[in-house]
mmCIF file of C-alpha atoms in Angstrom:
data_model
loop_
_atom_site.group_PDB
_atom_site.id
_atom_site.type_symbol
_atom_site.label_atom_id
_atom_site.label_comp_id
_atom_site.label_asym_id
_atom_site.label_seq_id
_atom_site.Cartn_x
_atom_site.Cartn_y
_atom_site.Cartn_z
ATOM 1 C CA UNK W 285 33.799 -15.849 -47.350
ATOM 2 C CA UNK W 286 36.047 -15.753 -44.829
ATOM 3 C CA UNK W 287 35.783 -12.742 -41.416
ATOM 4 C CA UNK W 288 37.514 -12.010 -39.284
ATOM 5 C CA UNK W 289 34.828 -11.003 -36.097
ATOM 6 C CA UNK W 290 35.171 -9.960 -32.580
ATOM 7 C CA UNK W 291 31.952 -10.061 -30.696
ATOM 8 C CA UNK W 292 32.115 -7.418 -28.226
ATOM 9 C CA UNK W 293 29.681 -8.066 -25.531
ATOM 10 C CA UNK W 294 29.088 -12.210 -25.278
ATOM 11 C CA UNK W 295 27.614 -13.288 -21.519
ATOM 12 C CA UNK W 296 29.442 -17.140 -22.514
ATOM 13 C CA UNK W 297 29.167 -17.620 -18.475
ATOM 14 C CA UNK W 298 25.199 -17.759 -18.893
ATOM 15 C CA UNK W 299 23.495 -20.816 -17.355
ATOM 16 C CA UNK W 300 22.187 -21.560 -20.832
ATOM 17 C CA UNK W 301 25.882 -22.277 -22.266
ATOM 18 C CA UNK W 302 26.612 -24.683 -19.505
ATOM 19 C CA UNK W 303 26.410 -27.622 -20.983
ATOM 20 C CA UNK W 304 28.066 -26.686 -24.353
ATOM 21 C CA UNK W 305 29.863 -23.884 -23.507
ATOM 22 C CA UNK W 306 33.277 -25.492 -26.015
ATOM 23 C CA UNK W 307 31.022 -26.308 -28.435
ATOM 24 C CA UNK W 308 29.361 -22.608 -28.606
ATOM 25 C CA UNK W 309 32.503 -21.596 -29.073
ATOM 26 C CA UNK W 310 33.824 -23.835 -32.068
ATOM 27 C CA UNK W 311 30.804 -22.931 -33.845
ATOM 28 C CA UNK W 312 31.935 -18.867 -33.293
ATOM 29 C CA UNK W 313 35.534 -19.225 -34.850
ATOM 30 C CA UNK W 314 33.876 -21.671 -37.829
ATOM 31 C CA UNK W 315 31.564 -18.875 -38.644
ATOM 32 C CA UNK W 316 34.658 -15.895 -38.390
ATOM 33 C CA UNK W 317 34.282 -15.058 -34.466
ATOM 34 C CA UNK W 318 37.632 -15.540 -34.036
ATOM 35 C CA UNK W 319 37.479 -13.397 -30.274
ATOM 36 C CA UNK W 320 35.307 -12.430 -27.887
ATOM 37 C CA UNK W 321 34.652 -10.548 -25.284
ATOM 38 C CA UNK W 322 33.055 -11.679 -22.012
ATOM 39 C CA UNK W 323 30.481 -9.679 -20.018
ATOM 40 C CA UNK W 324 30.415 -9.423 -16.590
ATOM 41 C CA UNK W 325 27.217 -8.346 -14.951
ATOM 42 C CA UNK W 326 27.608 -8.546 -11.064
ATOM 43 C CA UNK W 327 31.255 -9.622 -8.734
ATOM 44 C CA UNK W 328 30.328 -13.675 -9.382
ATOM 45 C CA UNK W 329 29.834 -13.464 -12.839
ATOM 46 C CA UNK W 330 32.607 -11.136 -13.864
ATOM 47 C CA UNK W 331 34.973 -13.636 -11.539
ATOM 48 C CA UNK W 332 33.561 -16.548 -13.759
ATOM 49 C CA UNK W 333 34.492 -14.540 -17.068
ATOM 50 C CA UNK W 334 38.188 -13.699 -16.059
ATOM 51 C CA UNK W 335 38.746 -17.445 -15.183
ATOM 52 C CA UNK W 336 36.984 -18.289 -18.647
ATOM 53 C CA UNK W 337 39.407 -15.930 -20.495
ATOM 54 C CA UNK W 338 42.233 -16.570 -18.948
ATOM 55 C CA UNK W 339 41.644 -20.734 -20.014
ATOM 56 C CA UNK W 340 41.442 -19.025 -23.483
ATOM 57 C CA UNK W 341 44.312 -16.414 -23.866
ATOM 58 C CA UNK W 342 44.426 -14.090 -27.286
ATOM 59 C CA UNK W 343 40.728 -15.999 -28.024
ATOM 60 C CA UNK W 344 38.892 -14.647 -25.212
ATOM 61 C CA UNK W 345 39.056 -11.573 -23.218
ATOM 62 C CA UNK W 346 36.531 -10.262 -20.419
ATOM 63 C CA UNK W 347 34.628 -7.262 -17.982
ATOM 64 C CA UNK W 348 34.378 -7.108 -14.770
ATOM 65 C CA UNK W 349 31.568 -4.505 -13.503
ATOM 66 C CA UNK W 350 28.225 -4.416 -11.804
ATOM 67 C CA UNK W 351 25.162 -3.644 -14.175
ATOM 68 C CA UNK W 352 22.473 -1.265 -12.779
ATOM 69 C CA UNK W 353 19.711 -4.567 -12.202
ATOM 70 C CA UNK W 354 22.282 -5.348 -9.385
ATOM 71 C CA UNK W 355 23.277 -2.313 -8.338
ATOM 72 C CA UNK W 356 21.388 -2.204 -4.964
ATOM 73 C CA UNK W 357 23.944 -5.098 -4.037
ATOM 74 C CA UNK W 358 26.967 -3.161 -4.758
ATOM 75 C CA UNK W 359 28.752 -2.412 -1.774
ATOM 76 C CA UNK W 360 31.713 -0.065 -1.001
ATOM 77 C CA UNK W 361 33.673 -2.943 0.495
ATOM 78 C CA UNK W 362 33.795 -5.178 -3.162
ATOM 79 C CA UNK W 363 35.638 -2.009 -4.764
ATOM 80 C CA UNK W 364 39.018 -3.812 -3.909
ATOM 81 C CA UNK W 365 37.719 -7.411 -4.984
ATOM 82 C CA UNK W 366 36.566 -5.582 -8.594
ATOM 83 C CA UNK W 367 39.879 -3.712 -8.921
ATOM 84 C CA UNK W 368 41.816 -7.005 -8.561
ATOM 85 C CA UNK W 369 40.067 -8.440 -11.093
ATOM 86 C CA UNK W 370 40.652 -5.326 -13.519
ATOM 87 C CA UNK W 371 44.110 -5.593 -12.994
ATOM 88 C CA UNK W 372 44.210 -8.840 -15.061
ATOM 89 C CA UNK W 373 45.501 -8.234 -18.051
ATOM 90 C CA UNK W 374 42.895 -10.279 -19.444
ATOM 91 C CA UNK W 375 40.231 -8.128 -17.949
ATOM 92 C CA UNK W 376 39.851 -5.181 -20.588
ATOM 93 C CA UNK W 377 36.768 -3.376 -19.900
ATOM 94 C CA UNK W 378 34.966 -1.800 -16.531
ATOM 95 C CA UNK W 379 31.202 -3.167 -17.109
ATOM 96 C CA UNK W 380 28.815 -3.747 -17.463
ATOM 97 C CA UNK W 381 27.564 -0.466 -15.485
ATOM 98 C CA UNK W 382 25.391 1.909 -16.529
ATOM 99 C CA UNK W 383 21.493 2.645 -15.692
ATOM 100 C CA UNK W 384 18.255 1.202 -16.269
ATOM 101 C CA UNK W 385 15.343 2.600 -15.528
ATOM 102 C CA UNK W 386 12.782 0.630 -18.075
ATOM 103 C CA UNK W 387 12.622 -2.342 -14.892
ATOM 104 C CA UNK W 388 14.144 -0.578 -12.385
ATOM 105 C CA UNK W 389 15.269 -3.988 -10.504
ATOM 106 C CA UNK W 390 17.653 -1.697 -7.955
ATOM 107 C CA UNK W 391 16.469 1.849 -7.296
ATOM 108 C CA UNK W 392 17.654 4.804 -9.637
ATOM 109 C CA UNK W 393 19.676 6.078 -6.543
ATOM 110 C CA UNK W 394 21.499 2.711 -6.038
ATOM 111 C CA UNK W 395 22.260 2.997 -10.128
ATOM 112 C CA UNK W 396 23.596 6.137 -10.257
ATOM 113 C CA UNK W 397 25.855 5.228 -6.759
ATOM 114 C CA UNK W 398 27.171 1.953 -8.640
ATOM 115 C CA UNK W 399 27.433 3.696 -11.708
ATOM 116 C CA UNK W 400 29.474 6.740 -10.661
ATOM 117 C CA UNK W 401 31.840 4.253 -7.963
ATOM 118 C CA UNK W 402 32.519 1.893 -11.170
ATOM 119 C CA UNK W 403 33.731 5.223 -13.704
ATOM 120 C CA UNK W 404 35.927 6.088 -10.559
ATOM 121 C CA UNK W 405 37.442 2.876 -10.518
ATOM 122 C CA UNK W 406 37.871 3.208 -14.785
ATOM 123 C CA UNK W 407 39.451 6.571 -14.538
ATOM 124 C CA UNK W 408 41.899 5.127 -11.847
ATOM 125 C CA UNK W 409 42.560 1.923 -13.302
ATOM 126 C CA UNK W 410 42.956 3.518 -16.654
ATOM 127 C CA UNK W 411 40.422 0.592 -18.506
ATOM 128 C CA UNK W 412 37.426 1.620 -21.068
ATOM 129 C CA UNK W 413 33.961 1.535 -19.775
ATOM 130 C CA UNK W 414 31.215 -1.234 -21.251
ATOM 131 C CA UNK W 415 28.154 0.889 -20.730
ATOM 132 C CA UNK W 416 24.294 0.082 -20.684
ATOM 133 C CA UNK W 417 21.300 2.550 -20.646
ATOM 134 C CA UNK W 418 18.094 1.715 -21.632
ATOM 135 C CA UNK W 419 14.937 5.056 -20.180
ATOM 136 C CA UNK W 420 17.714 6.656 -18.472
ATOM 137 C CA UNK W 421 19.685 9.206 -21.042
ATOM 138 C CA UNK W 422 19.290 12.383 -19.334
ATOM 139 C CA UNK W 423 20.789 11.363 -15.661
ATOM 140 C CA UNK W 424 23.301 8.470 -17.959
ATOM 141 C CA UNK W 425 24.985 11.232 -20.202
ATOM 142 C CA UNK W 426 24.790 13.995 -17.450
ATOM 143 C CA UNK W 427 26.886 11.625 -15.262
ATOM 144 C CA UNK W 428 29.220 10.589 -17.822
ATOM 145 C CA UNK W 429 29.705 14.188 -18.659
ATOM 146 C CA UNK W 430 31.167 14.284 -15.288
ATOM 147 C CA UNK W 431 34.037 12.335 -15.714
ATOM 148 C CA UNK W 432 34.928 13.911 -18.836
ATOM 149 C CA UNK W 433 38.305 13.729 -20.037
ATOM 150 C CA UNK W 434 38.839 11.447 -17.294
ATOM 151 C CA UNK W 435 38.007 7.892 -18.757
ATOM 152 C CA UNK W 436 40.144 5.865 -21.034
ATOM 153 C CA UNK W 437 36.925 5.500 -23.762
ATOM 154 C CA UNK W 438 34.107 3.432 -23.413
ATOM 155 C CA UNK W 439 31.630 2.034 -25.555
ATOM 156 C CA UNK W 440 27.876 2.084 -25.749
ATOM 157 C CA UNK W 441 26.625 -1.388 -25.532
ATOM 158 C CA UNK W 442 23.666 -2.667 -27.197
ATOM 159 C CA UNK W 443 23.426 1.255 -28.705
ATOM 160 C CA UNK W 444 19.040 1.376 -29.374
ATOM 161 C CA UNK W 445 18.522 4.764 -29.858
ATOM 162 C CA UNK W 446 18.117 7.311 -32.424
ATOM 163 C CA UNK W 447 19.685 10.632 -33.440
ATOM 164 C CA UNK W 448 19.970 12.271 -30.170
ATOM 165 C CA UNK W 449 21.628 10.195 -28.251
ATOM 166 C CA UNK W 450 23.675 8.565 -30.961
ATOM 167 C CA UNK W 451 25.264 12.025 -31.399
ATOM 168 C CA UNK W 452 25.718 12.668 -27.520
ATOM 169 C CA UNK W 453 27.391 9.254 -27.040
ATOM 170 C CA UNK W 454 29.395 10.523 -30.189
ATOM 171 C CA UNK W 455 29.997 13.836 -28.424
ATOM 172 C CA UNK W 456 31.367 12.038 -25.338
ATOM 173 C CA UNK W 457 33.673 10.114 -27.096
ATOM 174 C CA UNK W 458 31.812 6.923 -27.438
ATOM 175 C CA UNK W 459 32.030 3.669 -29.860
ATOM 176 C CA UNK W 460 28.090 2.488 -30.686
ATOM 177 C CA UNK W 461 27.802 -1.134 -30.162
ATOM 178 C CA UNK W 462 25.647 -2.598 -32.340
ATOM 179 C CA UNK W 463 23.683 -5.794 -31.557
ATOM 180 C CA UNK W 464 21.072 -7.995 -33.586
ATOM 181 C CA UNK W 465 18.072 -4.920 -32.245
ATOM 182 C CA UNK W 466 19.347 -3.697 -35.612
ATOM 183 C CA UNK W 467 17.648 -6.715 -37.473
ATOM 184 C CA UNK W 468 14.158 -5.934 -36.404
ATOM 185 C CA UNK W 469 12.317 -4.383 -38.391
ATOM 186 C CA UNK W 470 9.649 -3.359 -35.826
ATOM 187 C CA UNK W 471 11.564 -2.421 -32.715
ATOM 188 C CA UNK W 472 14.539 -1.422 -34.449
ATOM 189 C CA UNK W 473 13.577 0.897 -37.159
ATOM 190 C CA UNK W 474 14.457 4.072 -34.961
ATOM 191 C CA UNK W 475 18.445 2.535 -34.589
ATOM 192 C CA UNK W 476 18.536 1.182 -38.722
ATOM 193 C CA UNK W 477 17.581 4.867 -39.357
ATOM 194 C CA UNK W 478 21.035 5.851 -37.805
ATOM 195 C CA UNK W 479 23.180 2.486 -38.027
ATOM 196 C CA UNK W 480 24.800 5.153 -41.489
ATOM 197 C CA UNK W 481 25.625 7.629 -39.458
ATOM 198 C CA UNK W 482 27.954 6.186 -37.030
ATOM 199 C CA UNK W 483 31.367 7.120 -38.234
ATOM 200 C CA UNK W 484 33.521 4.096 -39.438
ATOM 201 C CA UNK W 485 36.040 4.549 -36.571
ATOM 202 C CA UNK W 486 33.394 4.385 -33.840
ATOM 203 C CA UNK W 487 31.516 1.181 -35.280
ATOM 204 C CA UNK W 488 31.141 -2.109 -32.917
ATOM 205 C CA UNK W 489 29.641 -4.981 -33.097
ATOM 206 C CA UNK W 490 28.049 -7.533 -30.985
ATOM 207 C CA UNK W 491 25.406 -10.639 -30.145
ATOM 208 C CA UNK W 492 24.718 -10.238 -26.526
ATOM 209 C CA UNK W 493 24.374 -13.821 -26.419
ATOM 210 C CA UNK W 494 22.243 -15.872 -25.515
ATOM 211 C CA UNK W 495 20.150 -12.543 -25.370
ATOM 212 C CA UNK W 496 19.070 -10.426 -28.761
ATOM 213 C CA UNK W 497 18.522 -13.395 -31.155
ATOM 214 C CA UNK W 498 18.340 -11.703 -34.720
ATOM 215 C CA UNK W 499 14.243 -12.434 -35.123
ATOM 216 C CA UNK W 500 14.912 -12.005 -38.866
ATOM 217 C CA UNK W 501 17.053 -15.049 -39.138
ATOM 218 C CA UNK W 502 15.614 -18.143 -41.320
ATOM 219 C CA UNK W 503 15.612 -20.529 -39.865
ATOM 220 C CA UNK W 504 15.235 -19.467 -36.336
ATOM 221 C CA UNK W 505 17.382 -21.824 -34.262
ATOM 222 C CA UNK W 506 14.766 -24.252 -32.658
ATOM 223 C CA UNK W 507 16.411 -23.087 -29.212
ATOM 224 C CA UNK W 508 15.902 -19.286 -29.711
ATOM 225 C CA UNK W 509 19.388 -18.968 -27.486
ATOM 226 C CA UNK W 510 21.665 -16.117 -29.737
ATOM 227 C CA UNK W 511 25.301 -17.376 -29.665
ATOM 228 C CA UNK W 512 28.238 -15.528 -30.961
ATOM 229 C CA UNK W 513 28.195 -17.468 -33.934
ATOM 230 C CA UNK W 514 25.248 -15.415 -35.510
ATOM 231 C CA UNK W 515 26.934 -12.478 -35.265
ATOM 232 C CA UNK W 516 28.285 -12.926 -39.204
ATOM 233 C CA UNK W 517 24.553 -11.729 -39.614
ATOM 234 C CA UNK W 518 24.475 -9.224 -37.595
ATOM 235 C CA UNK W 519 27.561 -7.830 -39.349
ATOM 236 C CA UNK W 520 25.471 -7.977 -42.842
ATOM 237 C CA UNK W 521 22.287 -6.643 -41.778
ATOM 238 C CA UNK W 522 24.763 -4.040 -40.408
ATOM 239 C CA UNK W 523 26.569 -3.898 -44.020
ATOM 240 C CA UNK W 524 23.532 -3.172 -45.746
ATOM 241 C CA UNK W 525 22.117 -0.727 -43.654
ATOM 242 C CA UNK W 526 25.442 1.548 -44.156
ATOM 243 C CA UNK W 527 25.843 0.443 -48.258
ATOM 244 C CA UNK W 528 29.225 -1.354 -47.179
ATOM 245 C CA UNK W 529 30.355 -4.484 -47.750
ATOM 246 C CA UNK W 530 30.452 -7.255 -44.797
ATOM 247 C CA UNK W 531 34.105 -7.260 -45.218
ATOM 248 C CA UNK W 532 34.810 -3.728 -44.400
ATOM 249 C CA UNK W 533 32.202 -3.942 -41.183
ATOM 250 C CA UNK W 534 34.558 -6.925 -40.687
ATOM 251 C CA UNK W 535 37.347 -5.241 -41.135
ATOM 252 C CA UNK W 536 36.470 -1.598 -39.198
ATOM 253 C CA UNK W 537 34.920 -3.518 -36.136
ATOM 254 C CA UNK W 538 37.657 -5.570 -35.837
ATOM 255 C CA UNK W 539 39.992 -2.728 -35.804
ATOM 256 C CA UNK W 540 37.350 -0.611 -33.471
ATOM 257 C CA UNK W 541 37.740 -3.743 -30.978
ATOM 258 C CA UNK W 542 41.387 -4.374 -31.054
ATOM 259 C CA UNK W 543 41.702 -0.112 -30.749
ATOM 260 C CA UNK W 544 39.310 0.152 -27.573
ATOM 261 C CA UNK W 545 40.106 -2.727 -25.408
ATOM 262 C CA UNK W 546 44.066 -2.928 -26.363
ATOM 263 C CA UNK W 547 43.643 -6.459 -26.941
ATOM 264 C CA UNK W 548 47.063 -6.687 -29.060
ATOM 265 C CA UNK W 549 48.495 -5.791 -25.536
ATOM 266 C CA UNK W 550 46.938 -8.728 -23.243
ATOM 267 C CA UNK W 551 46.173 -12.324 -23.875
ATOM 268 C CA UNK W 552 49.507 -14.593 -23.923
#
């Protein structure tokens, strides 16, 4: 069987792909991964991304954001340093922002400030958001009502929830990324319950490597470090759920992926 994948939301610039960060990604397009898309999570780490997609054009693409665990560190002066880096072309995606109140590593008020400075800097820039929420839906959806009809679309990564917010991230115009939570059959029986209902145009899906191994996986690799290259089973645990085949959640992701971040328009 041969895919065609994009992984969505891949942190390749982890410490723990350091050593065999080429070889990480030969295993991906063996398996059907044949692009991916590189998360950024503060100003270093969305720098290192851009310079590891633009070594890779039309195979690797990137975000450049600040998620809400380094929020408190987000200062009004490294605006211009993220817009430079979203003008790459191979930049496609503002993110990952968002809020997180389950550890609360920077305090909800620095969140929502980081949060609501990054969608200003999407609407202007005219580039799709790359969002993360995890105990924070009320103040996350409130604010992104705010900037409604403003944003270029956006996508809700690592989507864990259930019917309610599904359908308000639906509301607002949102694709549902879909990561390996959805093989667990203990803390992910809330999302499989809903994993049907997203509509085929608003479908994603992703690894979150090295984060989110699939626990259902046999064997477990000895490392317990997801890579991009397990998201083939991701895709059919995803295919199963919905009564599709893995070739159309191939074939609607892909087309999701390529819609969202443009990414027939960038790469060289």
């Amino acid at each position: 069987m041969s895919l065609d994948l994009i992984d969505i939301g891949a942190n390749l610039t982890h410490d723990s792909f350091a050593e065999d960060r080429d070889a990480v990604m030969a295993s991906a397009l063996q398996a059907g991964v044949r692009r991916l898309v590189v998360t950024g999570a503060d100003l270093a780490s969305s720098r290192q991304a851009a310079a590891l997609a633009a070594a890779h054009p039309s195979r690797l693409w990137s975000t450049a954001g600040v998620h809400p665990h380094h929020a408190q560190s987000f200062e009004a002066s490294q605006r211009g340093e993220l817009l430079d880096l979203l003008r790459l072309k191979s930049v496609v995606a503002v993110g990952e922002c968002g809020l997180d109140y389950f550890r609360n590593l920077s305090p909800p008020p620095a969140q929502r400030a980081a949060f609501i400075a990054q969608l200003e800097i999407a609407a202007q820039i005219r580039k799709p958001v790359f969002l993360h929420q995890r105990d924070a839906h009320g103040d996350f959806a409130a604010i992104l009502n705010d900037f409604d009809g403003k944003l270029q679309g956006g996508v809700a990564h690592c989507f864990t929830g259930g019917e309610l917010e599904l359908e308000a991230y639906l509301e607002l115009g949102l694709y549902i990324g879909i990561t390996g939570w959805a093989c667990d059959e203990r803390r992910g029986v809330e999302l499989r319950g809903v994993v049907p209902r997203i509509p085929a145009d608003r479908l994603l899906i992703e690894t979150d490597a090295p984060y989110l191994l699939p626990r259902d996986m046999t064997p477990l690799p000895k490392s317990r470090r997801n890579e991009p290259a397990y998201l083939p089973h991701i895709a059919a645990t995803v295919a199963h759920l919905r009564g599709e085949t893995v070739e159309a959640v191939a074939s609607m992701t892909t087309r999701n992926a390529v819609a969202l971040f443009a990414l027939a328009l960038t790469g060289s």
